[in-house]
Coordinates of C-alpha atoms in Angstrom, one line a residue:
M1 CA 40.6 -36.6 -23.1
H2 CA 39.1 -35.7 -19.7
H3 CA 37.1 -32.5 -19.7
P4 CA 36.3 -30.7 -16.4
P5 CA 32.6 -30.5 -15.7
T6 CA 30.8 -27.3 -16.8
F7 CA 28.4 -25.4 -14.6
L8 CA 25.4 -26.5 -16.7
S9 CA 26.5 -30.2 -16.4
L10 CA 25.8 -30.0 -12.7
P11 CA 22.5 -31.4 -11.4
P12 CA 19.7 -28.8 -11.5
E13 CA 19.2 -29.0 -7.7
L14 CA 22.9 -28.2 -7.2
R15 CA 22.7 -25.2 -9.6
L16 CA 19.7 -23.9 -7.7
K17 CA 21.7 -24.2 -4.4
I18 CA 24.5 -22.1 -6.0
Y19 CA 22.0 -19.5 -7.2
S20 CA 20.6 -19.3 -3.7
Y21 CA 24.0 -18.5 -2.2
L22 CA 24.7 -15.9 -4.7
L23 CA 21.4 -14.2 -5.3
T24 CA 19.4 -14.2 -2.0
S25 CA 19.8 -11.7 0.7
Y26 CA 17.8 -11.1 4.0
T27 CA 16.2 -7.7 4.0
P28 CA 15.7 -6.6 7.7
P29 CA 12.7 -4.6 8.7
S30 CA 13.1 -0.9 8.5
P31 CA 13.9 0.9 11.7
N32 CA 11.0 3.0 13.1
H33 CA 12.0 6.2 11.3
L34 CA 9.1 8.1 12.9
N35 CA 11.3 9.1 15.9
T36 CA 13.6 11.3 13.8
R37 CA 13.1 14.5 12.0
A38 CA 14.2 12.9 8.8
S39 CA 11.0 10.9 8.9
L40 CA 9.3 13.7 7.1
R41 CA 11.4 12.9 4.0
P42 CA 12.3 9.2 4.5
K43 CA 15.0 7.6 2.4
Y44 CA 14.3 3.9 2.1
P45 CA 17.2 1.4 1.5
R46 CA 17.3 0.0 -1.9
F47 CA 17.3 -3.8 -2.6
A48 CA 20.8 -4.9 -3.6
I49 CA 22.4 -8.2 -4.5
P50 CA 26.2 -8.1 -5.0
Y51 CA 26.6 -11.1 -7.3
T52 CA 24.2 -10.4 -10.1
S53 CA 26.9 -10.9 -12.8
I54 CA 25.9 -14.6 -13.0
L55 CA 22.7 -13.5 -14.7
R56 CA 24.8 -12.5 -17.7
V57 CA 26.5 -15.9 -18.3
N58 CA 24.0 -17.2 -20.9
K59 CA 20.2 -17.4 -21.5
Q60 CA 19.7 -20.7 -19.6
V61 CA 21.6 -19.5 -16.5
H62 CA 19.8 -16.2 -16.7
N63 CA 16.4 -17.9 -16.7
E64 CA 17.2 -20.3 -13.9
A65 CA 18.9 -17.6 -11.8
S66 CA 16.1 -15.1 -12.3
R67 CA 13.5 -17.5 -10.8
V68 CA 15.7 -17.7 -7.7
L69 CA 16.4 -14.0 -7.5
Y70 CA 12.8 -12.9 -7.7
G71 CA 11.2 -16.0 -6.2
D72 CA 13.3 -16.6 -3.1
N73 CA 14.0 -13.0 -1.9
E74 CA 11.6 -11.0 0.2
F75 CA 11.0 -7.7 -1.5
A76 CA 10.1 -4.7 0.6
V77 CA 7.6 -2.0 -0.4
W78 CA 7.4 1.2 1.6
I79 CA 4.3 3.3 2.0
S80 CA 4.2 6.5 4.0
I81 CA 1.0 8.2 4.9
M82 CA 1.1 11.8 6.2
G83 CA -1.6 14.3 7.0
E84 CA -1.0 18.0 6.2
W85 CA -2.5 19.4 9.3
V86 CA -5.1 22.1 9.6
S87 CA -6.4 23.9 12.7
S88 CA -9.7 23.3 14.3
T89 CA -10.8 26.8 13.2
Q90 CA -10.0 25.9 9.6
I91 CA -12.0 22.7 9.8
E92 CA -14.9 24.6 11.3
N93 CA -14.7 26.9 8.3
G94 CA -15.2 24.0 5.9
E95 CA -11.6 23.3 5.0
K96 CA -10.8 19.6 4.8
G97 CA -7.9 17.5 5.7
R98 CA -5.1 16.6 3.2
V99 CA -3.4 13.3 2.9
V100 CA 0.0 12.6 1.2
V101 CA 0.9 9.0 0.4
G102 CA 4.4 8.0 -0.7
Y103 CA 5.0 4.6 -2.4
S104 CA 8.4 3.2 -3.0
S105 CA 9.5 -0.3 -4.2
P106 CA 12.7 -1.8 -5.6
W107 CA 11.3 -1.5 -9.1
D108 CA 9.6 1.9 -9.0
S109 CA 8.6 4.9 -6.8
H110 CA 5.4 7.0 -6.9
G111 CA 3.9 9.7 -4.7
L112 CA 0.2 10.2 -4.3
R113 CA -1.2 13.4 -2.9
V114 CA -4.9 13.5 -1.9
C115 CA -6.6 16.7 -1.0
F116 CA -10.1 17.5 0.0
E117 CA -11.4 20.9 -0.7
K118 CA -14.8 22.6 -0.3
D119 CA -16.0 22.1 -3.9
F120 CA -14.6 18.6 -4.4
N121 CA -13.5 19.3 -7.9
E122 CA -11.5 16.5 -9.5
K123 CA -8.1 17.5 -11.0
Y124 CA -4.8 16.0 -11.8
S125 CA -1.3 17.5 -11.6
Y126 CA 2.2 16.0 -11.6
R127 CA 5.5 16.7 -10.0
Q128 CA 8.6 14.8 -11.1
S129 CA 11.9 14.2 -9.4
S130 CA 14.7 11.7 -9.3
E131 CA 13.2 10.1 -6.2
M132 CA 9.5 10.3 -6.6
M133 CA 6.6 11.0 -8.9
S134 CA 3.9 12.9 -7.1
L135 CA 0.3 12.8 -8.1
K136 CA -2.2 15.3 -6.6
Y137 CA -5.9 14.9 -7.1
Y138 CA -9.2 16.1 -5.7
P139 CA -11.6 13.1 -5.6
N140 CA -15.2 13.7 -6.2
G141 CA -16.3 11.6 -3.3
Y142 CA -14.2 8.6 -4.3
F143 CA -10.6 7.5 -4.9
D144 CA -9.4 6.9 -8.5
P145 CA -8.4 3.2 -8.4
S146 CA -5.3 3.7 -10.6
I147 CA -2.2 5.8 -10.7
P148 CA -2.2 7.6 -14.1
E149 CA 0.9 7.2 -16.2
L150 CA 3.3 10.1 -16.4
K151 CA 3.0 11.9 -19.7
N152 CA 6.8 12.3 -19.9
P153 CA 8.3 9.5 -17.7
N154 CA 11.6 10.5 -16.3
Q155 CA 14.8 8.4 -16.6
W156 CA 14.8 7.2 -13.0
I157 CA 11.6 5.2 -13.1
H158 CA 12.2 1.7 -14.6
P159 CA 9.1 -0.6 -14.2
L160 CA 10.0 -4.2 -13.5
P161 CA 9.5 -6.3 -16.7
E162 CA 6.5 -8.6 -16.5
R163 CA 8.6 -11.8 -16.9
Y164 CA 10.4 -11.1 -13.6
A165 CA 7.5 -9.6 -11.7
R166 CA 5.6 -12.8 -12.1
C167 CA 8.3 -14.7 -10.3
I168 CA 7.9 -12.7 -7.1
R169 CA 6.7 -14.8 -4.2
K170 CA 7.4 -12.8 -1.0
L171 CA 6.4 -9.2 -0.3
R172 CA 6.8 -7.2 2.8
I173 CA 4.8 -4.0 2.8
E174 CA 5.9 -1.5 5.5
I175 CA 3.4 1.3 6.2
F176 CA 4.6 4.4 8.1
E177 CA 1.5 6.0 9.5
E178 CA 1.9 9.6 10.5
R179 CA -1.7 10.9 10.4
I180 CA -2.2 10.3 14.1
T181 CA 0.8 12.3 15.2
P182 CA 0.8 16.1 15.6
S183 CA 3.1 18.4 13.7
W184 CA 5.8 20.0 15.9
D185 CA 4.3 23.5 15.7
I186 CA 0.6 22.9 15.0
A187 CA -2.0 21.8 17.5
Y188 CA -2.9 18.1 17.3
V189 CA -6.2 17.3 15.4
P190 CA -7.6 13.8 15.9
I191 CA -7.7 11.7 12.7
K192 CA -11.4 11.1 13.0
K193 CA -12.0 14.8 12.7
L194 CA -9.3 15.5 10.2
M195 CA -10.1 12.7 7.8
S196 CA -13.9 12.7 8.1
P197 CA -14.7 13.4 4.4
Y198 CA -13.7 9.9 3.3
N199 CA -13.6 6.2 4.2
P200 CA -9.9 5.4 4.8
Q201 CA -10.3 1.8 3.5
F202 CA -10.1 3.1 -0.1
L203 CA -7.0 5.3 0.4
L204 CA -4.4 2.7 -0.8
L205 CA -6.5 1.4 -3.7
P206 CA -4.2 3.0 -6.3
I207 CA -1.2 1.3 -4.8
F208 CA -3.0 -2.0 -4.5
N209 CA -4.0 -1.9 -8.1
R210 CA -0.5 -1.2 -9.2
L211 CA 0.9 -4.1 -7.2
F212 CA -2.0 -6.3 -8.5
K213 CA -1.1 -5.5 -12.1
I214 CA 2.7 -6.0 -11.6
L215 CA 2.5 -9.4 -9.8
G216 CA 0.6 -11.2 -12.5
D217 CA -2.0 -14.0 -12.3
D218 CA -0.3 -16.5 -10.0
R219 CA -1.0 -14.4 -6.9
Q220 CA -2.3 -17.3 -4.8
N221 CA 1.3 -18.4 -4.3
I222 CA 2.5 -15.0 -3.1
E223 CA 3.0 -14.3 0.6
V224 CA 2.3 -10.7 1.7
E225 CA 3.1 -9.3 5.1
A226 CA 1.9 -5.8 5.9
I227 CA 3.5 -4.1 8.9
L228 CA 2.2 -0.8 10.2
Y229 CA 4.4 1.6 12.1
A230 CA 3.1 4.6 14.0
A231 CA 4.8 7.3 16.2
L232 CA 3.1 6.4 19.4
S233 CA 4.4 6.7 23.0
S234 CA 5.0 3.5 24.9
D235 CA 2.8 4.9 27.6
P236 CA -0.9 4.7 26.4
N237 CA -2.1 6.8 29.3
L238 CA -0.3 10.0 28.2
F239 CA -1.8 12.5 25.8
S240 CA -0.2 15.7 24.6
G241 CA -0.4 18.0 21.5
G242 CA 3.4 18.5 22.0
R243 CA 5.9 20.4 20.0
W244 CA 9.0 19.1 18.1
D245 CA 12.0 18.7 20.5
E246 CA 15.3 19.1 18.7
Q247 CA 17.0 16.8 21.3
D248 CA 14.4 14.2 22.0
G249 CA 12.4 14.1 18.7
F250 CA 9.0 12.4 18.7
E251 CA 9.9 9.9 21.4
E252 CA 9.5 12.4 24.2
A253 CA 7.5 15.2 22.5
V254 CA 4.6 13.1 21.2
K255 CA 2.4 11.2 23.6
I256 CA -0.9 10.3 22.0
Q257 CA -3.7 8.2 23.3
T258 CA -5.2 6.6 20.3
T259 CA -9.0 6.1 20.3
Y260 CA -10.9 3.0 19.3
E261 CA -12.2 4.7 16.1
E262 CA -8.7 5.8 15.1
Y263 CA -7.4 2.3 15.5
K264 CA -10.3 1.0 13.3
G265 CA -9.3 3.7 10.7
L266 CA -5.7 2.5 10.6
I267 CA -6.9 -1.1 10.0
R268 CA -9.3 0.0 7.3
T269 CA -6.4 1.8 5.6
I270 CA -4.6 -1.6 5.1
W271 CA -7.7 -3.4 3.8
P272 CA -6.9 -3.0 0.0
L273 CA -3.6 -4.8 0.5
T274 CA -5.6 -8.0 1.5
R275 CA -7.6 -8.0 -1.7
G276 CA -5.1 -9.5 -4.1
G277 CA -5.9 -13.2 -3.7
W278 CA -2.5 -13.7 -2.1
K279 CA -1.7 -15.1 1.4
W280 CA -1.6 -12.1 3.7
R281 CA -0.7 -11.2 7.3
I282 CA -1.1 -7.9 9.1
R283 CA 1.1 -6.7 12.0
M284 CA -0.2 -3.7 13.9
P285 CA 1.9 -1.6 16.5
E286 CA 2.2 -3.6 19.7
I287 CA 1.0 -0.8 21.8
L288 CA -2.3 -0.7 19.9
V289 CA -2.7 -4.5 20.0
G290 CA -2.2 -4.3 23.7
M291 CA -4.9 -1.6 24.1
F292 CA -7.6 -3.0 21.7
G293 CA -6.7 -6.7 21.1
D294 CA -5.4 -8.5 18.1
E295 CA -8.7 -10.1 17.2
M296 CA -10.1 -6.7 16.2
V297 CA -8.2 -6.8 13.0
G298 CA -10.2 -9.7 11.7
R299 CA -13.5 -8.1 12.6
V300 CA -12.7 -4.8 10.9
M301 CA -11.5 -6.6 7.8
E302 CA -14.9 -8.4 7.6
E303 CA -16.7 -5.1 7.9
C304 CA -14.5 -3.7 5.1
D305 CA -15.3 -6.7 2.9
E306 CA -19.0 -6.0 3.3
I307 CA -18.5 -2.3 2.4
G308 CA -16.2 -3.1 -0.5
R309 CA -18.7 -5.5 -2.0
G310 CA -21.3 -2.8 -1.9
E311 CA -19.2 0.0 -3.3
M312 CA -16.9 -1.9 -5.7
G313 CA -19.0 -4.8 -6.8
E314 CA -22.5 -6.2 -6.6
K315 CA -24.9 -5.8 -3.8
E316 CA -28.1 -7.8 -3.0
V317 CA -31.2 -5.6 -3.2
G318 CA -34.9 -6.3 -3.2
V319 CA -36.5 -6.1 -6.7
G320 CA -40.3 -5.6 -7.2
G321 CA -42.2 -6.4 -10.3
E322 CA -41.8 -9.0 -13.1
C323 CA -38.1 -9.7 -13.8
M324 CA -36.0 -11.8 -16.1
W325 CA -32.3 -13.0 -16.3
V326 CA -30.0 -11.6 -19.0
M327 CA -26.3 -12.0 -19.7
V328 CA -24.3 -8.8 -19.2
G329 CA -20.5 -8.9 -19.6
G330 CA -20.4 -12.7 -19.2
R331 CA -22.5 -12.6 -16.0
R332 CA -26.2 -13.3 -15.3
V333 CA -28.0 -10.3 -13.9
V334 CA -31.7 -9.7 -13.2
V335 CA -33.5 -6.9 -14.9
L336 CA -37.1 -5.7 -14.9
R337 CA -39.1 -6.8 -18.0
T338 CA -40.5 -3.4 -18.4
V339 CA -37.0 -1.9 -18.7
R340 CA -36.0 -4.6 -21.2
C341 CA -39.1 -3.8 -23.4
K342 CA -38.4 -0.1 -23.4
C343 CA -34.8 -0.7 -24.5
G344 CA -36.0 -2.8 -27.4
K345 CA -38.2 -0.2 -28.9

């Protein structure tokens, strides 16, 4: 008796082709939402595949199809960075700038609120909603490198299981930078003055660490493209504090001439996203590349690497006196013999 071929009797390469047709979808880059009032509370599109029912056929099909779903699609992660503006008078009185970072991905969403106050006390507080978990903290001169877990996670946050996250191979990170644009009713304050209390290259460390943990150990095979959007005028010669225009929005109301230091600050902000051991590429706004050159990105990244090694790892220093090598945490480090002797008493 002749039996029609079953799906699993097909050659593996043909099954993979079928999975590709059913489970891959092109995710276009987000429109520059900074030209609309809704940009202040952006709603990002969710990753959607219409034919996921094939994942429920049986275990073998599920395992094969999952590798295609997570390995062949480009997943988009959205990061919004906003400054809560303070006046020049407030800054002169010692009040510091405030930064609000929003992070959204197909598998979870988190908000991060960073404030700088006079006393630099470190505190944590949470605000939960169906769209975002917000974290507010006051760093004592540094950024906490992790996003603390919610004490009572709400039902809308579903972390991606490790077995699927480790299949991801393509990631597009879209960063919507709003620190260099004025609010519609508050005078413009340059980023270098507003954000002076901290080094911006450590701002996104909590998000980097979260992605680093999710994506597993095979990160050298992951491709990451980071795209930065900013609400800048197409005319770099114009500068205006501006107010919000209900008709024209930011496109006509905001015309800012970005400085060299501000551009470096934007590049430094992206630096943590290059630290994962994955293949990375950065795309800055064309207007800024035209003003300052594309090669500047590489130079600033090298500077950040030097600073990062000093503040986050080891740093070469001159040591005087008699020394010896010891094993600490699986690594060889040099210590003074006098210190070693005192510890042994």
